[in-house]
Amino acid sequence: MNHNFDRNHTYRFFTPLLRLLLCAALLGSLATALTGRVSAGPDVPNVVTIVEPGWVMSSATAAADPVGAHYNPIDGLLYYGRRPASGGGGNLNRINADGSITVITTADRPSTVFVDPTDGDIFVSEDYGGGVYRTAFGATTRTTWLSGLGSGDDDPVGMAVAPAGYSGPILSAGQALLVDRGANSGGDYIWRWSPDTAEGEVLIYTDAQSVGPLGDPVDVAIGPSAIYIVDPLGAANDGTIFRLDEGPTLTPVATQTPIAEPRGITIDPITGDLWVVDATPPRLLRVNPTSGAVSEMVTGFAGLLWAGVDTTPDGNHIFVTDWVGDMIYTFSRVPENQFHFDKN
């Protein structure tokens, strides 16, 4: 039997196949261009789909039970909590530049993580224990920071700080807010506190359980002149974004499309739009707080918990924490759409 390789025969055999594969690739690229959709790469769940043009998925880090990943501008790394799906325990973690994960401190079912952008200190809220804990930047221990948040049912969740030059209500630059969702018999609270001084929190807003506009406030974002709070409320399709105004009073942001279960919020520093994670279905949304326009940015997450979205100060990168999917995603503007500060 002749085992010699006939190059001419092989070329004639594979040429139609190569043409077919090339056509398929071109059609796939054309479909992507026409729809503006980009699917996740082969190393991440392919159900995650970028809907808003101008973004790419730049990383997807596998992490067990992650909550509240937030960016630290001091070292350029992400810090997140591990909240076990069942039982107690958990910890505060850092994602290193090479993608590895370092455990920093233990915790008890952390609800969210917040980073003070001025010095890199990390704060973890725990809704079961009812406290907030601080880990100084570079340290591997933690101290109790806020412990007197409520009587009988304190459930601290999302945190944010007023940026330098803040000109809005309620706060001065450098002061922070914390929302308390009052999960069981307690009321819903909004607290003012200091990232620089332990305790000394001040209650600035409260309503009794099932009375008043708040039902389950879980995250807060503070822009140059406005404060926003997201609240799933509990009933189908009635999630609300509130603006916290002088008084203080809560003003619902009227959206053109209902947001069923908003669970996290941050602000696009370039446009002033709100980036909101919705749990039903799990997706990332863009919301114009003036017009109320709502559009999908990324869809297909497995399951989103509280404070599950953050951004870099320049707005070029968005971080979404998928608690059910055990994944932390980074979405980045394509290079030609990136914004860069002019140091001059």
XYZ file of C-alpha atoms in Angstrom:
344
model
C 0.000 0.000 0.000
C 1.329 3.401 -0.991
C 1.544 5.737 2.054
C 3.158 8.612 0.141
C 1.421 11.992 0.805
C -0.112 13.397 -2.434
C 0.147 17.197 -1.920
C -1.848 17.987 -5.060
C -4.686 15.676 -4.059
C -4.692 17.038 -0.517
C -4.785 20.624 -1.761
C -7.759 19.845 -4.022
C -9.534 18.202 -1.058
C -9.004 21.002 1.455
C -9.506 24.030 -0.816
C -13.350 23.924 -0.724
C -13.249 23.394 3.047
C -10.942 26.374 3.561
C -13.196 28.531 1.423
C -16.210 27.462 3.476
C -14.471 28.259 6.777
C -13.349 31.651 5.473
C -16.890 32.536 4.411
C -18.241 31.508 7.813
C -15.687 33.685 9.595
C -16.521 36.682 7.403
C -20.243 36.231 7.982
C -19.667 36.024 11.748
C -17.653 39.242 11.730
C -20.315 40.979 9.655
C -23.066 39.869 12.038
C -21.134 41.225 14.998
C -20.611 44.562 13.279
C -24.278 44.884 12.346
C -25.692 43.986 15.747
C -23.127 45.736 17.926
C -22.922 42.625 20.085
C -19.732 40.994 21.265
C -19.851 37.637 23.004
C -17.475 36.542 25.716
C -14.277 34.752 24.770
C -13.741 31.009 25.098
C -12.315 31.304 28.628
C -15.505 32.756 30.131
C -19.196 31.794 30.068
C -20.384 32.572 26.539
C -23.822 33.685 27.741
C -22.399 37.059 28.807
C -23.006 39.437 25.910
C -21.900 43.034 25.451
C -24.827 44.958 23.999
C -23.600 48.568 24.064
C -21.058 49.207 21.289
C -17.637 50.519 22.223
C -16.851 48.046 25.013
C -14.862 44.826 25.266
C -14.482 42.254 28.020
C -10.881 42.695 29.140
C -10.852 40.112 31.940
C -12.979 37.562 33.752
C -11.599 36.337 37.069
C -13.006 33.200 38.670
C -13.692 33.814 42.365
C -15.792 31.842 44.842
C -18.950 33.638 46.042
C -17.681 37.154 45.218
C -19.482 40.311 46.363
C -18.896 44.013 45.884
C -15.634 44.106 43.927
C -14.333 47.681 44.039
C -11.367 49.341 42.398
C -8.541 50.740 44.505
C -6.859 53.677 42.730
C -3.856 53.532 45.057
C -2.579 50.207 43.693
C -4.874 49.750 40.680
C -6.252 46.435 41.981
C -9.696 45.060 42.821
C -10.839 44.188 46.338
C -13.895 42.046 46.986
C -15.622 40.043 49.683
C -16.443 36.350 49.719
C -19.979 35.711 50.960
C -20.665 31.956 51.128
C -23.919 30.881 49.546
C -24.730 28.978 52.746
C -23.385 29.032 56.282
C -21.124 31.617 57.889
C -17.572 32.693 57.210
C -16.066 34.571 54.315
C -13.196 36.976 53.797
C -11.813 40.110 52.168
C -9.694 39.418 49.082
C -7.515 41.172 46.516
C -7.112 40.298 42.839
C -3.443 40.753 42.007
C -2.029 42.065 38.738
C -1.324 38.513 37.528
C -4.914 37.419 38.238
C -4.085 35.487 41.391
C -6.135 36.068 44.545
C -4.812 36.993 47.983
C -6.898 36.589 51.138
C -6.413 39.693 53.292
C -8.673 39.192 56.321
C -11.441 36.909 57.490
C -15.026 38.173 57.596
C -18.525 36.966 58.378
C -20.722 36.962 55.277
C -19.707 40.394 53.954
C -22.444 42.273 52.165
C -20.352 44.858 50.296
C -16.865 46.311 49.964
C -15.953 49.997 49.662
C -12.542 51.588 48.982
C -11.624 55.094 50.147
C -10.057 56.544 46.977
C -7.890 59.032 48.869
C -5.788 56.540 50.839
C -6.832 53.066 49.639
C -8.330 51.913 52.946
C -10.889 49.119 52.500
C -14.221 48.947 54.325
C -16.391 45.832 54.579
C -20.025 45.872 55.682
C -21.629 42.795 57.263
C -25.402 42.680 57.354
C -25.629 39.655 59.657
C -23.359 41.117 62.317
C -24.542 44.636 61.666
C -21.168 46.387 61.486
C -18.576 47.955 59.221
C -14.873 47.046 59.425
C -11.800 48.883 58.144
C -8.598 47.377 56.806
C -5.898 49.995 56.292
C -4.234 49.920 52.896
C -1.456 47.331 52.951
C -2.590 45.802 56.268
C -3.821 42.255 56.893
C -5.944 42.956 59.968
C -9.176 44.823 60.464
C -10.755 47.057 63.087
C -14.376 47.770 63.909
C -15.325 51.073 62.294
C -19.103 51.433 62.699
C -20.975 49.430 65.323
C -24.004 51.434 66.473
C -26.067 51.487 63.321
C -29.464 50.306 64.518
C -31.504 48.940 67.365
C -32.503 45.322 66.917
C -31.998 44.992 63.173
C -29.036 46.683 61.535
C -28.200 45.484 58.030
C -25.526 47.743 56.508
C -24.946 47.339 52.803
C -23.668 49.831 50.193
C -21.255 52.706 50.892
C -19.917 55.709 48.958
C -17.950 58.895 49.625
C -18.492 62.466 48.402
C -15.695 63.325 45.951
C -13.409 66.334 46.128
C -15.283 69.416 44.984
C -18.664 67.916 45.849
C -21.392 70.589 45.642
C -24.546 68.588 46.356
C -26.796 68.240 49.420
C -26.386 66.432 52.746
C -22.601 66.003 52.666
C -19.286 67.781 52.466
C -16.444 66.457 50.330
C -14.852 63.450 52.021
C -17.928 62.497 54.045
C -19.488 59.112 53.305
C -22.937 57.530 53.254
C -24.088 54.026 54.172
C -27.467 52.458 53.422
C -29.044 49.987 55.871
C -31.685 47.755 54.346
C -33.402 46.706 57.583
C -33.976 43.184 56.321
C -36.325 41.904 59.005
C -38.181 43.903 61.660
C -36.047 47.038 61.592
C -36.484 50.214 59.600
C -34.503 51.414 56.606
C -31.705 53.861 57.349
C -29.238 56.177 55.664
C -26.165 57.031 57.736
C -23.470 59.673 57.339
C -19.998 58.635 58.516
C -16.302 59.384 58.137
C -13.707 57.138 56.462
C -11.091 58.848 58.649
C -12.719 58.630 62.104
C -14.259 55.482 63.610
C -17.804 55.517 64.963
C -19.525 58.905 65.153
C -22.055 57.913 62.484
C -25.061 60.236 62.114
C -28.535 59.051 61.132
C -29.795 61.362 58.410
C -32.843 59.465 57.128
C -35.108 56.672 58.345
C -38.487 55.159 57.664
C -40.202 52.343 59.488
C -40.323 48.877 57.991
C -42.961 48.766 55.201
C -43.719 52.467 55.733
C -42.226 55.235 53.625
C -40.562 55.138 50.203
C -37.696 52.808 51.103
C -38.202 49.070 51.098
C -34.745 47.531 50.785
C -32.022 50.113 49.999
C -28.868 48.252 49.024
C -26.417 50.632 47.362
C -25.519 54.306 47.024
C -23.502 56.382 44.548
C -22.346 59.967 44.941
C -21.487 62.189 41.977
C -20.145 65.741 41.817
C -23.501 67.200 42.876
C -26.026 64.411 43.446
C -26.639 61.271 45.526
C -28.424 58.187 44.167
C -29.728 55.118 45.997
C -31.054 51.878 44.506
C -33.851 49.902 46.147
C -35.388 46.659 44.777
C -38.478 47.348 46.974
C -39.688 43.754 46.775
C -42.665 43.570 44.413
C -42.306 42.563 40.774
C -40.947 45.268 38.464
C -41.052 48.024 41.095
C -37.361 48.581 41.745
C -36.496 52.263 42.114
C -33.569 54.626 41.807
C -33.915 57.463 44.312
C -32.147 60.803 44.342
C -31.421 62.001 47.877
C -32.223 65.709 48.060
C -32.142 68.391 50.744
C -34.534 67.874 53.603
C -33.539 65.109 53.326
C -36.130 63.797 50.900
C -36.081 60.897 48.449
C -37.105 61.682 44.877
C -37.700 58.728 42.521
C -35.849 58.915 39.213
C -38.532 58.362 36.589
C -37.255 55.780 34.110
C -38.725 55.177 30.673
C -38.399 51.425 31.220
C -39.040 49.662 34.561
C -36.016 48.263 36.386
C -37.245 45.216 38.259
C -34.551 44.700 40.887
C -31.675 47.207 40.956
C -28.932 46.002 43.292
C -25.906 48.153 42.565
C -25.083 51.595 41.208
C -22.125 53.733 40.185
C -21.804 56.851 38.043
C -20.184 57.181 34.626
C -17.663 59.979 35.270
C -17.657 60.912 31.586
C -21.387 61.291 30.858
C -22.952 61.454 34.322
C -25.170 58.498 33.425
C -25.920 55.904 36.078
C -24.554 52.385 35.668
C -26.966 50.044 37.426
C -26.909 46.273 37.886
C -30.362 44.692 37.741
C -30.941 41.226 39.198
C -34.064 40.390 37.164
C -32.770 39.552 34.633
C -29.103 39.806 35.657
C -27.689 42.616 33.507
C -25.825 45.920 33.488
C -27.858 48.983 32.504
C -27.148 52.569 31.528
C -29.655 55.073 32.928
C -29.834 58.751 32.023
C -30.983 60.403 35.275
C -32.394 63.420 33.415
C -34.321 61.835 30.549
C -34.971 58.500 32.253
C -33.713 56.571 29.222
C -32.667 53.004 30.058
C -30.496 50.817 27.830
C -28.764 47.478 28.248
C -24.973 47.441 28.317
C -24.185 43.803 29.196
C -26.545 40.851 29.627
C -26.321 37.186 30.574
C -24.854 37.225 34.079
C -25.741 34.295 36.340
C -26.835 36.240 39.435
C -25.978 39.669 40.861
C -25.912 40.723 44.504
C -25.505 44.110 46.216
C -23.069 46.845 45.166
C -21.967 44.657 42.272
C -20.742 47.430 39.966
C -17.835 49.870 40.147
C -15.656 51.911 37.800
C -12.241 53.494 37.525
C -12.016 57.260 38.105
C -11.594 57.872 34.363
C -14.627 55.751 33.452
C -12.663 53.560 31.051
C -13.293 50.322 32.961
C -16.394 48.851 34.613
C -16.282 45.992 37.111
C -19.272 43.688 37.603
C -19.399 41.059 40.354
C -21.401 37.939 39.473
C -22.088 36.260 42.813
C -23.964 33.236 41.453
C -21.590 32.824 38.501
C -18.465 32.997 40.726
C -16.911 35.559 38.408
C -15.663 39.152 38.455
C -15.751 40.815 35.040
C -13.874 43.838 33.731
C -15.351 45.647 30.733
C -13.194 48.288 29.058
C -13.878 50.968 26.509
C -12.240 50.200 23.174
C -9.039 52.288 22.892
C -10.475 54.884 20.509
C -13.320 55.563 22.981
C -11.188 55.835 26.090
C -11.038 59.077 28.020
C -7.734 60.324 29.406
C -7.134 63.139 31.859
C -4.886 65.950 30.656
C -2.429 66.555 33.489
C -1.706 69.992 32.084
